[in-house]
DNA sequence: GAGTGGTCTAGACCACGGT
DNA sequence: CCGTGGTCTAGACCACTCT
């Protein structure tokens, strides 16, 4: 006997730091407050800056912190509840859709999308770009892929491009009877252009929501929506913005 | 004249590396194959090991790679489609629930959970722990919180703890009429014990699915499920395991 | 220009898995 | 035991924002 085992399970420094900082955020800081800069914090805790940054990255991933180059690190507000998919199946663009059309172009989708749409490889489809705001901040961008076969009357549309054409395409889509839809959520990292839209750096964690819309016995549209993972909590079902919790660590007991 | 601007938008090395490696994975490697070790790879690309690791971390986040200490880095299989929430509202444990009860104890939930359950702070509830397998691998762990008020007949149950008691509690729950449910998905990081369950390191990215079950005009149960973000794609709606795509970068065109 | 976070380096040592 | 990925250091420079 003798040595009362301290540190019998030595957790990594950055993980311990994360916990300490997390508790400090709960008790000593309020939303929007600016933290000391990384060099000061690292010195204060007696660790290298890289180690401190590992802890900050964790907290940012959990939506507790927000970091902006040239500005500083601030305490993030609780995640926004963003309603994804009502029970009722509706086409994009109908009723009070939270999305705003940005533009529309024709392009050949990547192989994976083409497969879901059952179009030939390299076959161009309509690609409607939309964005979604919440609390004055852009929280998601979407690419909506629609094969020609799904919207046959599109030749009559005059708007060559832009938001006007996007709206026209969506209008045509709504003439079809929606037979069902399908949804999947996974973790991804923001590509350069999505990152720019979302005011994040490339590689930022995002929640990718893929929705298939069925009509006429085929996939008539496929939506790939990219949500900021740091600021969004995706809600499904009846209540659009329920304040359940803001604790990615689930339980502390 | 003179300097034709190459690298006019110099992207970070690790991001470029990520792209290069990603393409190499597509064309030159097959699932399960072991990559060269980090020191070799770093040398091969002429970068520091830390920089190479940044690229590997990205790819792991996207579900393209799997890294295990003491073993090596392997090419990950496509993400598993995991069905979350059927259209029909059912209690946990009923019918062909994908979850397996592990044990059950009484504990005071964290404040956020207590608030959702409308229990007093510090008030103990039943906590059923369950786990979920897919393809022989544990993909999620769950804590199901049930306040006493929701299952009044529980005094008759003899099993003091363990999976038997967990099943008994679920059975009692199913006697109630389920009035509705509510679901949210957000990004989190695995706590130490969840990480262990999921065979990951603490801090590993997870998808946290919070489900509220309503009965008798109140929240009768609250489930907090933690899915491995690297290996899972959460599917909602009709088709449980649709192969939509495996490309977190969405489109390449 | 001053100050911030973001990238990158070249090393060291540790914890783990398989031999 | 060796080789692997995981952690950590102490520095440097870059890109950005604000004043």
mmCIF file of C-alpha atoms in Angstrom, chain A residues 14 25 37 40 64 73-74 88 91 117 124 132 150 158 168 170 224 236:
data_model
loop_
_atom_site.group_PDB
_atom_site.id
_atom_site.type_symbol
_atom_site.label_atom_id
_atom_site.label_comp_id
_atom_site.label_asym_id
_atom_site.label_seq_id
_atom_site.Cartn_x
_atom_site.Cartn_y
_atom_site.Cartn_z
ATOM 1 C CA UNK A 14 -6.965 18.264 -23.760
ATOM 2 C CA UNK A 25 -18.490 28.367 -19.529
ATOM 3 C CA UNK A 37 -7.066 34.639 -26.616
ATOM 4 C CA UNK A 40 -3.129 33.622 -22.950
ATOM 5 C CA UNK A 64 -20.466 25.684 -26.983
ATOM 6 C CA UNK A 73 -13.456 33.068 -29.380
ATOM 7 C CA UNK A 74 -16.932 33.723 -28.079
ATOM 8 C CA UNK A 88 -47.171 15.738 -44.019
ATOM 9 C CA UNK A 91 -42.986 19.230 -52.263
ATOM 10 C CA UNK A 117 -32.451 9.619 -59.753
ATOM 11 C CA UNK A 124 -27.764 16.855 -66.962
ATOM 12 C CA UNK A 132 -32.225 28.601 -45.293
ATOM 13 C CA UNK A 150 -40.002 14.673 -63.740
ATOM 14 C CA UNK A 158 -38.947 31.816 -69.918
ATOM 15 C CA UNK A 168 -40.649 28.226 -61.881
ATOM 16 C CA UNK A 170 -40.462 24.281 -58.131
ATOM 17 C CA UNK A 224 -29.084 17.338 -50.457
ATOM 18 C CA UNK A 236 -38.409 15.997 -36.625
#
